[in-house]
Tab-separated table of C-alpha atoms in Angstrom:
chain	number	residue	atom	x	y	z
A	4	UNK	CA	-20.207	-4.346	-19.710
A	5	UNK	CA	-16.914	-6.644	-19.875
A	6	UNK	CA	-18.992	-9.635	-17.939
A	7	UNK	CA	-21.761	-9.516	-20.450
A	8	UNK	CA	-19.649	-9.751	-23.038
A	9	UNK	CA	-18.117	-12.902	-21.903
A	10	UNK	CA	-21.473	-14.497	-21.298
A	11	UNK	CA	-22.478	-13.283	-24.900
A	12	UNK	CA	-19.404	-14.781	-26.672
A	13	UNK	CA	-19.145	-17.906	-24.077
A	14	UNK	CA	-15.292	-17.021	-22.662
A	15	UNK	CA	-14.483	-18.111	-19.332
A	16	UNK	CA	-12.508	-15.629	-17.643
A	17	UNK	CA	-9.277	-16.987	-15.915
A	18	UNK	CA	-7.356	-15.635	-12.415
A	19	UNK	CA	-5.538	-13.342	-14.267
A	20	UNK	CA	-8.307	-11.748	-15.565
A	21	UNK	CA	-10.071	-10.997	-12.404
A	22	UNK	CA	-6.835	-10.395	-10.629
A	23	UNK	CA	-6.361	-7.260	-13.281
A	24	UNK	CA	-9.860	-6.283	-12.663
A	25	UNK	CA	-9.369	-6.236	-9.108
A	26	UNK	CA	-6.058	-4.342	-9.269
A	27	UNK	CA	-7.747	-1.528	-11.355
A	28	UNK	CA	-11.030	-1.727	-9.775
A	29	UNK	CA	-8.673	-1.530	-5.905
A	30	UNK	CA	-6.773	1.193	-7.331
A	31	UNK	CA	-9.234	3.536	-8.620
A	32	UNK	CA	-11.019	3.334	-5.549
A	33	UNK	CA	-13.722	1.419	-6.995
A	34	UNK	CA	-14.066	-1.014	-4.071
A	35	UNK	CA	-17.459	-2.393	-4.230
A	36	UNK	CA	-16.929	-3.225	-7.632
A	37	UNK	CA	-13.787	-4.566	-6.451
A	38	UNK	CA	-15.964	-6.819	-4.479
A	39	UNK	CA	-18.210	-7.899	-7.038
A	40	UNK	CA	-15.190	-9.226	-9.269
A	41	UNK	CA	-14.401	-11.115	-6.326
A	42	UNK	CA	-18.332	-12.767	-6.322
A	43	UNK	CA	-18.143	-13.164	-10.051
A	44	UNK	CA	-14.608	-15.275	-9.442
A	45	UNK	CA	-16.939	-17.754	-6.950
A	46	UNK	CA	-19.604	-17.686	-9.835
A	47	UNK	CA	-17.447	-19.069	-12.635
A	48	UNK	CA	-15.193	-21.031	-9.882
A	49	UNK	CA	-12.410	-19.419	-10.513
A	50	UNK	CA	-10.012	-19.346	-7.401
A	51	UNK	CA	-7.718	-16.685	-6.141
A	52	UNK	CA	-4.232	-16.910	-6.338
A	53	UNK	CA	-1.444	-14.817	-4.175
A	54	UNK	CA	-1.244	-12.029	-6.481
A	55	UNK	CA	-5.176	-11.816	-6.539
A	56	UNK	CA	-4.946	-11.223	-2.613
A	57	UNK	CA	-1.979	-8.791	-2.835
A	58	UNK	CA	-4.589	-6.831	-5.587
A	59	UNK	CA	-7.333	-7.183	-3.019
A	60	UNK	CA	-5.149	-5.548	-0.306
A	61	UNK	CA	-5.165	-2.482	-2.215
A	62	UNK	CA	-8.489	-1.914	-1.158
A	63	UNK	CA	-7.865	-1.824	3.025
A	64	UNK	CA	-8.842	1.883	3.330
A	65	UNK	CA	-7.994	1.277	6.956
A	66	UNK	CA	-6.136	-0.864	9.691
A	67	UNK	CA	-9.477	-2.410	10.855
A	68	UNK	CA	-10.187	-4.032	6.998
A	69	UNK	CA	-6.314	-4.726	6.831
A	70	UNK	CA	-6.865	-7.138	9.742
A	71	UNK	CA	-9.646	-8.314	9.056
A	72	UNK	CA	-8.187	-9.274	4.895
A	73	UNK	CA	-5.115	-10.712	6.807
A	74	UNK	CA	-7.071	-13.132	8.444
A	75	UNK	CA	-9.926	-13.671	5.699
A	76	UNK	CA	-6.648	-14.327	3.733
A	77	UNK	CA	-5.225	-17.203	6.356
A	78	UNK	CA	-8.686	-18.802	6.210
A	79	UNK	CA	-8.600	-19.012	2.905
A	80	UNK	CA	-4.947	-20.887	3.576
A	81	UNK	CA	-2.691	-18.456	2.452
A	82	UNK	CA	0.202	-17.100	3.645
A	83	UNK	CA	1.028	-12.921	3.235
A	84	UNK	CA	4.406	-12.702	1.400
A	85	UNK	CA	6.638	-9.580	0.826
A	86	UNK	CA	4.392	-8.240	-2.102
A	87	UNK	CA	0.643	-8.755	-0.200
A	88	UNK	CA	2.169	-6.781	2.296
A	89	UNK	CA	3.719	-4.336	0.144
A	90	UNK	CA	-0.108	-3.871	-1.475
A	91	UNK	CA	-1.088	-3.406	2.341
A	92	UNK	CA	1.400	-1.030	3.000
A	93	UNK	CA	0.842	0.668	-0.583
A	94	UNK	CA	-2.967	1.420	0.725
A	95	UNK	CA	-1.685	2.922	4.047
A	96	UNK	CA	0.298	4.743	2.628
A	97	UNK	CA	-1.937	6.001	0.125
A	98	UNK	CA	-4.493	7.535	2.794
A	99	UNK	CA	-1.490	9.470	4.502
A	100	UNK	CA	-2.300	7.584	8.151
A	101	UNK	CA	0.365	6.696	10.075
A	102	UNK	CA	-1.011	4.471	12.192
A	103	UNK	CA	-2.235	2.418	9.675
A	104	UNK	CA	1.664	2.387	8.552
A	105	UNK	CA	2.605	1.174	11.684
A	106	UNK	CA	0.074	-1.445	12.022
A	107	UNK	CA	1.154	-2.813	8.771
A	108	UNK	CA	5.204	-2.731	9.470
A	109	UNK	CA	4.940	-4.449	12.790
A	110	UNK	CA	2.971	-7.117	11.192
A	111	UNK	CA	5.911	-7.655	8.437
A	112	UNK	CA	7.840	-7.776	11.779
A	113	UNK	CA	5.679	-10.301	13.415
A	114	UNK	CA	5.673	-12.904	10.223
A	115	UNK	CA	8.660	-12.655	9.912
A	116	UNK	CA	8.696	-11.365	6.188
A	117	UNK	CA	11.675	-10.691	4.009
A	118	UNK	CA	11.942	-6.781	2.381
A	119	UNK	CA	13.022	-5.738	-0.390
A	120	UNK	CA	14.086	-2.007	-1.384
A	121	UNK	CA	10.668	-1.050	-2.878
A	122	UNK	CA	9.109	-1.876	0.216
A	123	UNK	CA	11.497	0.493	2.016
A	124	UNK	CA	11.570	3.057	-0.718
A	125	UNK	CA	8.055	3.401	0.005
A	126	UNK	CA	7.838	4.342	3.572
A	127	UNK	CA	10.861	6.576	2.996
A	128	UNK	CA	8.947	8.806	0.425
A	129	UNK	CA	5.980	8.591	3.015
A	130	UNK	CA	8.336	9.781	5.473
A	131	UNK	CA	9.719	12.359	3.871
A	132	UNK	CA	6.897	13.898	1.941
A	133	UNK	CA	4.792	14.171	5.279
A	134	UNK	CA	8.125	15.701	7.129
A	135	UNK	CA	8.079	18.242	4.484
A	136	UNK	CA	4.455	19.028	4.411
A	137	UNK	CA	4.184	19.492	9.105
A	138	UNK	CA	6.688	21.837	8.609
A	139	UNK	CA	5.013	23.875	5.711
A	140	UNK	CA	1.617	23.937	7.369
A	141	UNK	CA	3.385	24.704	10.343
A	142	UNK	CA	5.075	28.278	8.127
A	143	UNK	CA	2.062	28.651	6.796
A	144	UNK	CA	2.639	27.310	3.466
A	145	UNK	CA	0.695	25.140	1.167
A	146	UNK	CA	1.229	21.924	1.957
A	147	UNK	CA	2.714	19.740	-1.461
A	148	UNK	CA	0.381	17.051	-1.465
A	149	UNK	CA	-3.358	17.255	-1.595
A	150	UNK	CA	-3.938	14.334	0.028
A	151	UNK	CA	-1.862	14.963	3.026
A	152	UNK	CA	-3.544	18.108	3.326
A	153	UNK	CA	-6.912	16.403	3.352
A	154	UNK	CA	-5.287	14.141	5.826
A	155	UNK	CA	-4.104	16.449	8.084
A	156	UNK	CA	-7.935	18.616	8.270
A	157	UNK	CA	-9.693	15.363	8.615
A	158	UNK	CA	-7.542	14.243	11.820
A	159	UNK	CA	-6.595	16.417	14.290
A	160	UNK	CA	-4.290	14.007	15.869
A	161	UNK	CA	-2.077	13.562	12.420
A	162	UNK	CA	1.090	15.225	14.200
A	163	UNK	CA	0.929	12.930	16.957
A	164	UNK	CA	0.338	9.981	15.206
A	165	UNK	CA	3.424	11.042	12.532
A	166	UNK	CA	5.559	11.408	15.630
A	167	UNK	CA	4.572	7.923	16.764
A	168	UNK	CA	5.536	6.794	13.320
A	169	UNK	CA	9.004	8.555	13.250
A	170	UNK	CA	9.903	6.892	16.476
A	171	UNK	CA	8.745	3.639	15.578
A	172	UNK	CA	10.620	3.605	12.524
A	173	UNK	CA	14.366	3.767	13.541
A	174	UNK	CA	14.182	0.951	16.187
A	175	UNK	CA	12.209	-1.560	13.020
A	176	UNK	CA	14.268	-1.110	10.867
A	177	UNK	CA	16.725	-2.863	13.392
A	178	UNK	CA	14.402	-6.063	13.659
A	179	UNK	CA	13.530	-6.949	9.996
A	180	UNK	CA	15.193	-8.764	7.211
A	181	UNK	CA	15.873	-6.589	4.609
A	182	UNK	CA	17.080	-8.083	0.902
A	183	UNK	CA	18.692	-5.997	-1.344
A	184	UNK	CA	19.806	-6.393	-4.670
A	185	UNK	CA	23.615	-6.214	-5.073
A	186	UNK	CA	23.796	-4.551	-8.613
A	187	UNK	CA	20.960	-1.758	-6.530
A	188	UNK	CA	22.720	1.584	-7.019
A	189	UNK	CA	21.559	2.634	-3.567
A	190	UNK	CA	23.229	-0.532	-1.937
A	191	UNK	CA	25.367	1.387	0.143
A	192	UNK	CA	22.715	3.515	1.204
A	193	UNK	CA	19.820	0.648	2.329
A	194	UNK	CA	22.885	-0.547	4.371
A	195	UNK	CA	22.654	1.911	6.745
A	196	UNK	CA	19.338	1.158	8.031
A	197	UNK	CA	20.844	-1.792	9.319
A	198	UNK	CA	23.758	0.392	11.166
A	199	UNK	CA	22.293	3.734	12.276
A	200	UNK	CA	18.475	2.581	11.748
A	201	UNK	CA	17.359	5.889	10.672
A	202	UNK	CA	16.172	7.828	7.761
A	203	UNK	CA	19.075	7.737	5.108
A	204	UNK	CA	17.834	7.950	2.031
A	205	UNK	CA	18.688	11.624	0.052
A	206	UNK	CA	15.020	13.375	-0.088
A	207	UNK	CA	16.227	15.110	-3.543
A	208	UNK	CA	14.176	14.059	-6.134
A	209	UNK	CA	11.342	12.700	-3.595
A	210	UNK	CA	8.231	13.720	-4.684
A	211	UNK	CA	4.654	12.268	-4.570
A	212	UNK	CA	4.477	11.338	-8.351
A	213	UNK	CA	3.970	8.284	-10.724
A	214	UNK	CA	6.170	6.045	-8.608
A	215	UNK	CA	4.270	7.004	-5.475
A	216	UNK	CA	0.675	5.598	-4.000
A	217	UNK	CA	-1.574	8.493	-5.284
A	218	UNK	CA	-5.157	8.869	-4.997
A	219	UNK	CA	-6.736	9.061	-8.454
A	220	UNK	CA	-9.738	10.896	-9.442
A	221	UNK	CA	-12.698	8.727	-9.048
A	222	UNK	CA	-13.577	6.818	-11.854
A	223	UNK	CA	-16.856	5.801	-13.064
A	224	UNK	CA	-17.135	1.945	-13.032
A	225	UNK	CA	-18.868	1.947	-16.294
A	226	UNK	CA	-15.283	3.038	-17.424
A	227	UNK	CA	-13.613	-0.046	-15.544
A	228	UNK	CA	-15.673	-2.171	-16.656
């Protein structure tokens, strides 16, 4: 594999390096092999940067390892910025639990942490995809995302907790700092969270596709590594 053949031709692997391998081990779902990057790193004494730890969020399958990251990651002295908790929110997303969203947007809240439009971008194509997929279950249609679907037979209590979410929601979007970029076409539009603190963004075009968390096929780690 990749490590040998650093050992073979004597390279010492950098930050970036691992922080890449953690990424794509994080986002193919590989997460024990995630965690033996992160053991390797301690072997050469390589240490983790910011961006490592936003890569390593990735792999919080649910609120109770987000938590516990969070505060490995403040004993490690570092402090979650706007991406690490994008990453967070990116892996919440990504297993279609609403809870989990929630955890992870009141704990922006709580720090205090400056948004940005992707952040928000996010939760609104979570929002609207699993809007759109209750009320097609609820026709008796397939339901557009595969993963929701799985979501929704795995926990009965999905409706509820979506409803929690969609209250929730409004009311944050009232309490958080939200930067966004002037020359951002849909300016006008993140302005209105601000103002009516609701869902404004036009669902046309939303779609669970590249630009969305997605959960990827399984790979083999001999094809990560």
């Amino acid at each position: 594999d990749i490590m040998r053949l650093l050992k073979d031709y004597k390279i010492k692997p950098d930050v970036t390096f691992f922080t890449v391998a953690i990424h794509r081990c994080n986002y193919y779902n590989l997460h024990d092999l995630s965690k033996e990057m992160l053991k390797q790193m301690s072997l050469y004494n390589v240490s983790p940067n910011i961006v490592t730890w936003a890569a390593l969020a990735l792999g919080c399958d649910n609120w109770k390892e987000g938590k516990s990251y969070l505060e490995e990651m403040e004993e490690a002295k570092f402090t979650p910025n706007t991406e690490v908790m994008y990453s967070l929110l990116f892996a919440a997303v990504r297993k279609f639990d609403p809870l989990y969203v929630c955890h992870v947007m009141e704990e922006t809240r709580r720090r205090s942490i400056t948004l940005n439009e992707k952040y928000l971008i996010l939760l609104e194509k979570f929002y609207a995809l699993t809007q759109r997929g209750l009320i097609s279950k609820e026709m008796g249609k397939p339901v557009e995302s595969k993963r929701l679907e799985d979501a929704l037979e795995r926990n009965p209590d999905f409706p509820e907790h979506f409803a929690k979410f969609k209250m929730r929601y409004p009311v944050w979007l009232k309490t958080v700092d939200i930067k966004i970029d002037p020359e951002n076409p849909w300016k006008h539009e993140f302005e209105k969270f601000k103002t009516h603190g609701r869902h404004t963004i036009p669902e046309k075009g939303v779609k669970e596709d590249e630009d969305f968390p997605f959960e990827p096929e399984k790979r083999s780690s001999s094809k990560i590594k």
